[in-house]
């Protein structure tokens, strides 16, 4: 169950006009933090992200399930149910025994899946599956939505790191 402050942050993102994936990012970040603090683990970095996305869907973030051919049928079905719960089209079934069992299994999983290197590897492999044009377009869009102040700060930081590399 996501904390109330995470739901509040996601709603704040929605009001600011940010995308559904940005709103869902709050839940994914919370999941990573939970693993890093040792509350539970995850089999893989992908699993940690999937748990966060599922929580986001259940909390009402408008994040539709993945299209056919992208993921397994069971994953799509699970995402569809979570999405319907979040949109108020389905009542969630309370299953305390299943919930407890899942929690106990996750507690035995490794915590290293939320390390900086593991997340970096996951991000790199996810990016490599996209085309260069797609990555470039995303970067261009990100720079437009940043705002002048943040863009200036990013430019200054980039200049500093470039100066450091030349040494």
CSV table of N, CA and C in Angstrom, one decimal, residues 3-124:
chain,number,residue,atom,x,y,z
A,3,UNK,N,2.2,5.0,0.5
A,3,UNK,CA,2.0,6.0,1.6
A,3,UNK,C,1.2,7.2,1.0
A,4,UNK,N,0.5,7.9,1.9
A,4,UNK,CA,-0.3,9.1,1.5
A,4,UNK,C,0.5,10.2,0.8
A,5,UNK,N,1.7,10.4,1.3
A,5,UNK,CA,2.5,11.5,0.8
A,5,UNK,C,2.9,11.2,-0.7
A,6,UNK,N,3.1,9.9,-1.0
A,6,UNK,CA,3.4,9.5,-2.4
A,6,UNK,C,2.2,9.8,-3.3
A,7,UNK,N,1.0,9.4,-2.8
A,7,UNK,CA,-0.2,9.7,-3.6
A,7,UNK,C,-0.4,11.2,-3.8
A,8,UNK,N,-0.1,12.0,-2.7
A,8,UNK,CA,-0.2,13.5,-2.8
A,8,UNK,C,0.8,14.0,-3.9
A,9,UNK,N,2.0,13.5,-3.9
A,9,UNK,CA,3.0,13.9,-4.9
A,9,UNK,C,2.6,13.6,-6.3
A,10,UNK,N,2.0,12.4,-6.5
A,10,UNK,CA,1.5,12.0,-7.8
A,10,UNK,C,0.4,13.0,-8.3
A,11,UNK,N,-0.5,13.3,-7.4
A,11,UNK,CA,-1.6,14.2,-7.7
A,11,UNK,C,-1.1,15.6,-8.0
A,12,UNK,N,0.0,16.0,-7.3
A,12,UNK,CA,0.6,17.3,-7.5
A,12,UNK,C,1.2,17.3,-9.0
A,13,UNK,N,1.8,16.2,-9.3
A,13,UNK,CA,2.4,16.1,-10.7
A,13,UNK,C,1.3,16.2,-11.8
A,14,UNK,N,0.1,15.5,-11.5
A,14,UNK,CA,-1.0,15.6,-12.4
A,14,UNK,C,-1.5,17.0,-12.6
A,15,UNK,N,-1.6,17.7,-11.5
A,15,UNK,CA,-2.0,19.1,-11.5
A,15,UNK,C,-1.1,20.0,-12.3
A,16,UNK,N,0.2,19.6,-12.2
A,16,UNK,CA,1.3,20.4,-12.9
A,16,UNK,C,1.3,20.0,-14.4
A,17,UNK,N,0.4,19.1,-14.8
A,17,UNK,CA,0.3,18.7,-16.2
A,17,UNK,C,1.4,17.7,-16.7
A,18,UNK,N,2.0,17.0,-15.7
A,18,UNK,CA,3.1,16.1,-16.1
A,18,UNK,C,2.4,14.8,-16.5
A,19,UNK,N,3.2,14.0,-17.3
A,19,UNK,CA,2.7,12.8,-17.9
A,19,UNK,C,2.4,11.7,-16.9
A,20,UNK,N,1.6,10.7,-17.3
A,20,UNK,CA,1.3,9.6,-16.4
A,20,UNK,C,2.5,8.8,-15.9
A,21,UNK,N,3.5,8.7,-16.8
A,21,UNK,CA,4.7,7.9,-16.4
A,21,UNK,C,5.5,8.7,-15.3
A,22,UNK,N,5.4,10.0,-15.4
A,22,UNK,CA,6.1,10.9,-14.4
A,22,UNK,C,5.4,10.7,-13.0
A,23,UNK,N,4.0,10.7,-13.1
A,23,UNK,CA,3.2,10.5,-11.9
A,23,UNK,C,3.5,9.1,-11.3
A,24,UNK,N,3.6,8.1,-12.2
A,24,UNK,CA,3.9,6.7,-11.7
A,24,UNK,C,5.3,6.6,-11.2
A,25,UNK,N,6.2,7.5,-11.6
A,25,UNK,CA,7.6,7.5,-11.2
A,25,UNK,C,7.7,7.7,-9.7
A,26,UNK,N,6.8,8.4,-9.1
A,26,UNK,CA,6.8,8.6,-7.6
A,26,UNK,C,6.6,7.3,-6.9
A,27,UNK,N,5.7,6.4,-7.4
A,27,UNK,CA,5.5,5.1,-6.8
A,27,UNK,C,6.7,4.2,-7.0
A,28,UNK,N,7.3,4.3,-8.2
A,28,UNK,CA,8.5,3.4,-8.4
A,28,UNK,C,9.6,3.9,-7.5
A,29,UNK,N,9.8,5.2,-7.4
A,29,UNK,CA,10.9,5.7,-6.5
A,29,UNK,C,10.6,5.2,-5.0
A,30,UNK,N,9.4,5.3,-4.6
A,30,UNK,CA,9.0,4.8,-3.3
A,30,UNK,C,9.4,3.3,-3.1
A,31,UNK,N,9.1,2.5,-4.1
A,31,UNK,CA,9.4,1.1,-4.1
A,31,UNK,C,10.9,0.9,-3.9
A,32,UNK,N,11.7,1.7,-4.7
A,32,UNK,CA,13.2,1.6,-4.6
A,32,UNK,C,13.7,1.9,-3.2
A,33,UNK,N,13.1,3.0,-2.7
A,33,UNK,CA,13.4,3.4,-1.3
A,33,UNK,C,13.1,2.3,-0.3
A,34,UNK,N,12.0,1.7,-0.4
A,34,UNK,CA,11.6,0.6,0.5
A,34,UNK,C,12.6,-0.5,0.5
A,35,UNK,N,13.1,-0.9,-0.8
A,35,UNK,CA,14.0,-1.9,-0.9
A,35,UNK,C,15.4,-1.5,-0.3
A,36,UNK,N,15.8,-0.3,-0.6
A,36,UNK,CA,17.1,0.2,0.0
A,36,UNK,C,17.1,0.3,1.5
A,37,UNK,N,15.9,0.6,2.1
A,37,UNK,CA,15.8,0.7,3.5
A,37,UNK,C,15.7,-0.7,4.2
A,38,UNK,N,15.5,-1.8,3.3
A,38,UNK,CA,15.5,-3.1,3.8
A,38,UNK,C,14.1,-3.6,4.2
A,39,UNK,N,13.0,-2.9,3.9
A,39,UNK,CA,11.7,-3.4,4.2
A,39,UNK,C,11.3,-4.7,3.5
A,40,UNK,N,11.8,-4.8,2.3
A,40,UNK,CA,11.6,-6.0,1.5
A,40,UNK,C,12.6,-6.0,0.4
A,41,UNK,N,12.7,-7.0,-0.4
A,41,UNK,CA,13.6,-7.1,-1.6
A,41,UNK,C,12.9,-7.2,-2.9
A,42,UNK,N,13.6,-7.6,-3.9
A,42,UNK,CA,13.0,-7.9,-5.2
A,42,UNK,C,13.9,-8.8,-6.0
A,43,UNK,N,13.3,-9.7,-6.8
A,43,UNK,CA,14.1,-10.6,-7.6
A,43,UNK,C,15.0,-9.9,-8.6
A,44,UNK,N,14.4,-8.8,-9.2
A,44,UNK,CA,15.1,-8.1,-10.1
A,44,UNK,C,14.7,-6.6,-10.1
A,45,UNK,N,15.5,-5.7,-10.7
A,45,UNK,CA,15.1,-4.3,-10.8
A,45,UNK,C,13.8,-4.1,-11.5
A,46,UNK,N,13.6,-5.0,-12.6
A,46,UNK,CA,12.4,-4.9,-13.3
A,46,UNK,C,11.2,-5.2,-12.4
A,47,UNK,N,11.3,-6.1,-11.5
A,47,UNK,CA,10.2,-6.5,-10.6
A,47,UNK,C,9.9,-5.3,-9.7
A,48,UNK,N,10.9,-4.6,-9.2
A,48,UNK,CA,10.7,-3.5,-8.3
A,48,UNK,C,10.0,-2.4,-9.1
A,49,UNK,N,10.3,-2.2,-10.3
A,49,UNK,CA,9.6,-1.2,-11.1
A,49,UNK,C,8.2,-1.6,-11.4
A,50,UNK,N,8.0,-2.9,-11.7
A,50,UNK,CA,6.6,-3.4,-11.9
A,50,UNK,C,5.7,-3.2,-10.7
A,51,UNK,N,6.3,-3.5,-9.5
A,51,UNK,CA,5.5,-3.3,-8.3
A,51,UNK,C,5.0,-1.8,-8.2
A,52,UNK,N,6.0,-0.9,-8.4
A,52,UNK,CA,5.7,0.5,-8.3
A,52,UNK,C,4.6,0.9,-9.3
A,53,UNK,N,4.7,0.4,-10.6
A,53,UNK,CA,3.7,0.7,-11.6
A,53,UNK,C,2.3,0.2,-11.2
A,54,UNK,N,2.3,-1.0,-10.7
A,54,UNK,CA,1.0,-1.6,-10.2
A,54,UNK,C,0.4,-0.8,-9.2
A,55,UNK,N,1.2,-0.3,-8.2
A,55,UNK,CA,0.7,0.6,-7.1
A,55,UNK,C,0.1,1.8,-7.7
A,56,UNK,N,0.8,2.4,-8.7
A,56,UNK,CA,0.4,3.6,-9.3
A,56,UNK,C,-1.0,3.4,-10.0
A,57,UNK,N,-1.1,2.3,-10.7
A,57,UNK,CA,-2.4,2.0,-11.4
A,57,UNK,C,-3.5,1.9,-10.4
A,58,UNK,N,-3.2,1.2,-9.3
A,58,UNK,CA,-4.3,1.0,-8.3
A,58,UNK,C,-4.6,2.3,-7.6
A,59,UNK,N,-3.7,3.2,-7.5
A,59,UNK,CA,-3.9,4.5,-6.9
A,59,UNK,C,-4.6,5.5,-7.8
A,60,UNK,N,-4.9,5.1,-9.1
A,60,UNK,CA,-5.6,6.0,-9.9
A,60,UNK,C,-4.8,6.8,-11.0
A,61,UNK,N,-3.5,6.5,-11.2
A,61,UNK,CA,-2.8,7.1,-12.2
A,61,UNK,C,-3.2,6.6,-13.5
A,62,UNK,N,-3.5,7.4,-14.5
A,62,UNK,CA,-4.0,7.0,-15.8
A,62,UNK,C,-2.9,6.4,-16.7
A,63,UNK,N,-2.5,5.2,-16.3
A,63,UNK,CA,-1.4,4.5,-16.9
A,63,UNK,C,-2.0,3.2,-17.5
A,64,UNK,N,-2.4,3.2,-18.8
A,64,UNK,CA,-3.0,1.9,-19.3
A,64,UNK,C,-2.1,0.8,-19.3
A,65,UNK,N,-2.6,-0.5,-19.3
A,65,UNK,CA,-1.8,-1.7,-19.3
A,65,UNK,C,-1.0,-1.8,-20.6
A,66,UNK,N,0.1,-2.5,-20.7
A,66,UNK,CA,0.9,-2.6,-21.9
A,66,UNK,C,0.2,-3.2,-23.0
A,67,UNK,N,0.6,-2.9,-24.2
A,67,UNK,CA,-0.1,-3.4,-25.4
A,67,UNK,C,0.3,-4.9,-25.6
A,68,UNK,N,-0.5,-5.6,-26.4
A,68,UNK,CA,-0.2,-7.0,-26.8
A,68,UNK,C,1.1,-7.1,-27.5
A,69,UNK,N,1.9,-8.1,-27.1
A,69,UNK,CA,3.2,-8.3,-27.7
A,69,UNK,C,4.3,-7.7,-27.0
A,70,UNK,N,4.0,-6.8,-26.0
A,70,UNK,CA,5.0,-6.2,-25.2
A,70,UNK,C,5.4,-7.0,-24.0
A,71,UNK,N,4.4,-7.6,-23.4
A,71,UNK,CA,4.6,-8.4,-22.2
A,71,UNK,C,3.8,-9.7,-22.2
A,72,UNK,N,4.0,-10.5,-21.2
A,72,UNK,CA,3.2,-11.7,-21.0
A,72,UNK,C,1.7,-11.5,-20.9
A,73,UNK,N,0.9,-12.4,-21.2
A,73,UNK,CA,-0.6,-12.3,-21.1
A,73,UNK,C,-0.9,-12.1,-19.6
A,74,UNK,N,-0.3,-12.8,-18.7
A,74,UNK,CA,-0.6,-12.7,-17.3
A,74,UNK,C,-0.3,-11.3,-16.7
A,75,UNK,N,0.8,-10.8,-17.2
A,75,UNK,CA,1.3,-9.4,-16.8
A,75,UNK,C,0.2,-8.4,-17.3
A,76,UNK,N,-0.2,-8.5,-18.5
A,76,UNK,CA,-1.2,-7.6,-19.1
A,76,UNK,C,-2.5,-7.7,-18.3
A,77,UNK,N,-2.9,-8.9,-18.0
A,77,UNK,CA,-4.2,-9.1,-17.2
A,77,UNK,C,-4.1,-8.5,-15.8
A,78,UNK,N,-2.9,-8.7,-15.2
A,78,UNK,CA,-2.7,-8.1,-13.9
A,78,UNK,C,-2.7,-6.6,-13.9
A,79,UNK,N,-2.1,-6.0,-14.9
A,79,UNK,CA,-2.1,-4.6,-15.1
A,79,UNK,C,-3.5,-4.0,-15.4
A,80,UNK,N,-4.2,-4.8,-16.2
A,80,UNK,CA,-5.6,-4.4,-16.6
A,80,UNK,C,-6.4,-4.3,-15.3
A,81,UNK,N,-6.4,-5.3,-14.4
A,81,UNK,CA,-7.1,-5.3,-13.2
A,81,UNK,C,-6.7,-4.2,-12.3
A,82,UNK,N,-5.4,-3.9,-12.2
A,82,UNK,CA,-5.0,-2.8,-11.3
A,82,UNK,C,-5.5,-1.5,-11.9
A,83,UNK,N,-5.4,-1.3,-13.2
A,83,UNK,CA,-5.9,-0.1,-13.9
A,83,UNK,C,-7.4,0.1,-13.6
A,84,UNK,N,-8.2,-1.0,-13.7
A,84,UNK,CA,-9.6,-0.9,-13.5
A,84,UNK,C,-10.0,-0.5,-12.1
A,85,UNK,N,-9.2,-1.0,-11.1
A,85,UNK,CA,-9.4,-0.7,-9.7
A,85,UNK,C,-9.1,0.8,-9.5
A,86,UNK,N,-8.1,1.3,-10.1
A,86,UNK,CA,-7.7,2.7,-10.0
A,86,UNK,C,-8.7,3.6,-10.6
A,87,UNK,N,-9.3,3.2,-11.7
A,87,UNK,CA,-10.3,4.0,-12.4
A,87,UNK,C,-11.7,3.8,-11.9
A,88,UNK,N,-11.8,3.0,-10.8
A,88,UNK,CA,-13.2,2.8,-10.2
A,88,UNK,C,-14.1,1.9,-10.9
A,89,UNK,N,-13.6,1.1,-11.9
A,89,UNK,CA,-14.4,0.2,-12.6
A,89,UNK,C,-14.5,-1.2,-12.0
A,90,UNK,N,-13.7,-1.4,-11.0
A,90,UNK,CA,-13.7,-2.8,-10.4
A,90,UNK,C,-13.4,-2.6,-8.9
A,91,UNK,N,-14.0,-3.4,-8.1
A,91,UNK,CA,-13.8,-3.3,-6.7
A,91,UNK,C,-12.6,-4.2,-6.3
A,92,UNK,N,-11.6,-3.7,-5.6
A,92,UNK,CA,-10.4,-4.6,-5.3
A,92,UNK,C,-10.9,-5.7,-4.3
A,93,UNK,N,-10.4,-6.9,-4.6
A,93,UNK,CA,-10.7,-8.0,-3.7
A,93,UNK,C,-9.6,-8.0,-2.6
A,94,UNK,N,-10.0,-8.0,-1.4
A,94,UNK,CA,-9.1,-8.1,-0.3
A,94,UNK,C,-8.7,-9.6,-0.1
A,95,UNK,N,-7.3,-9.8,-0.2
A,95,UNK,CA,-6.9,-11.2,-0.1
A,95,UNK,C,-5.7,-11.2,0.9
A,96,UNK,N,-6.0,-11.1,2.2
A,96,UNK,CA,-5.0,-11.0,3.2
A,96,UNK,C,-3.9,-12.1,3.2
A,97,UNK,N,-4.4,-13.4,2.9
A,97,UNK,CA,-3.5,-14.5,2.9
A,97,UNK,C,-2.5,-14.4,1.8
A,98,UNK,N,-3.0,-14.0,0.6
A,98,UNK,CA,-2.1,-13.9,-0.5
A,98,UNK,C,-1.1,-12.7,-0.3
A,99,UNK,N,-1.7,-11.6,0.2
A,99,UNK,CA,-0.9,-10.4,0.5
A,99,UNK,C,0.3,-10.7,1.4
A,100,UNK,N,-0.1,-11.5,2.5
A,100,UNK,CA,0.9,-11.8,3.5
A,100,UNK,C,2.0,-12.7,2.9
A,101,UNK,N,1.6,-13.7,2.1
A,101,UNK,CA,2.5,-14.6,1.4
A,101,UNK,C,3.5,-13.9,0.5
A,102,UNK,N,2.9,-13.0,-0.3
A,102,UNK,CA,3.8,-12.2,-1.2
A,102,UNK,C,4.8,-11.4,-0.4
A,103,UNK,N,4.3,-10.8,0.7
A,103,UNK,CA,5.2,-9.9,1.5
A,103,UNK,C,6.4,-10.8,2.1
A,104,UNK,N,6.0,-12.0,2.6
A,104,UNK,CA,7.0,-12.9,3.1
A,104,UNK,C,8.0,-13.4,2.1
A,105,UNK,N,7.6,-13.6,0.9
A,105,UNK,CA,8.5,-14.0,-0.2
A,105,UNK,C,9.4,-12.8,-0.6
A,106,UNK,N,8.8,-11.6,-0.7
A,106,UNK,CA,9.7,-10.4,-1.0
A,106,UNK,C,10.7,-10.1,0.0
A,107,UNK,N,10.4,-10.5,1.3
A,107,UNK,CA,11.4,-10.2,2.4
A,107,UNK,C,12.6,-11.1,2.2
A,108,UNK,N,12.5,-12.2,1.5
A,108,UNK,CA,13.6,-13.1,1.3
A,108,UNK,C,14.5,-12.8,0.1
A,109,UNK,N,13.9,-11.8,-0.8
A,109,UNK,CA,14.6,-11.5,-2.0
A,109,UNK,C,15.8,-10.5,-1.7
A,110,UNK,N,16.8,-10.4,-2.7
A,110,UNK,CA,17.9,-9.6,-2.4
A,110,UNK,C,17.6,-8.1,-2.5
A,111,UNK,N,18.4,-7.3,-1.8
A,111,UNK,CA,18.2,-5.8,-1.7
A,111,UNK,C,19.1,-5.1,-2.8
A,112,UNK,N,20.1,-5.9,-3.3
A,112,UNK,CA,21.0,-5.3,-4.3
A,112,UNK,C,20.4,-4.9,-5.6
A,113,UNK,N,19.1,-5.3,-5.8
A,113,UNK,CA,18.4,-5.0,-7.1
A,113,UNK,C,18.1,-3.5,-7.1
A,114,UNK,N,18.1,-2.8,-6.0
A,114,UNK,CA,17.8,-1.4,-6.0
A,114,UNK,C,19.1,-0.5,-5.8
A,115,UNK,N,20.3,-1.1,-6.1
A,115,UNK,CA,21.5,-0.4,-6.0
A,115,UNK,C,21.7,0.5,-7.1
A,116,UNK,N,22.6,1.5,-7.0
A,116,UNK,CA,22.8,2.5,-8.1
A,116,UNK,C,23.2,1.8,-9.4
A,117,UNK,N,24.1,0.8,-9.2
A,117,UNK,CA,24.7,0.1,-10.4
A,117,UNK,C,23.6,-0.7,-11.1
A,118,UNK,N,22.7,-1.4,-10.3
A,118,UNK,CA,21.6,-2.2,-10.9
A,118,UNK,C,20.6,-1.3,-11.6
A,119,UNK,N,20.3,-0.2,-11.0
A,119,UNK,CA,19.3,0.8,-11.7
A,119,UNK,C,19.9,1.3,-12.9
A,120,UNK,N,21.2,1.6,-12.9
A,120,UNK,CA,21.9,2.2,-14.0
A,120,UNK,C,21.9,1.2,-15.2
A,121,UNK,N,22.2,-0.1,-14.8
A,121,UNK,CA,22.2,-1.1,-15.9
A,121,UNK,C,20.8,-1.3,-16.5
A,122,UNK,N,19.8,-1.3,-15.6
A,122,UNK,CA,18.4,-1.4,-16.1
A,122,UNK,C,18.1,-0.2,-17.0
A,123,UNK,N,18.4,1.0,-16.7
A,123,UNK,CA,18.1,2.2,-17.5
A,123,UNK,C,18.8,2.1,-18.8
A,124,UNK,N,20.1,1.7,-18.8
A,124,UNK,CA,20.9,1.6,-20.0
A,124,UNK,C,20.3,0.5,-21.0
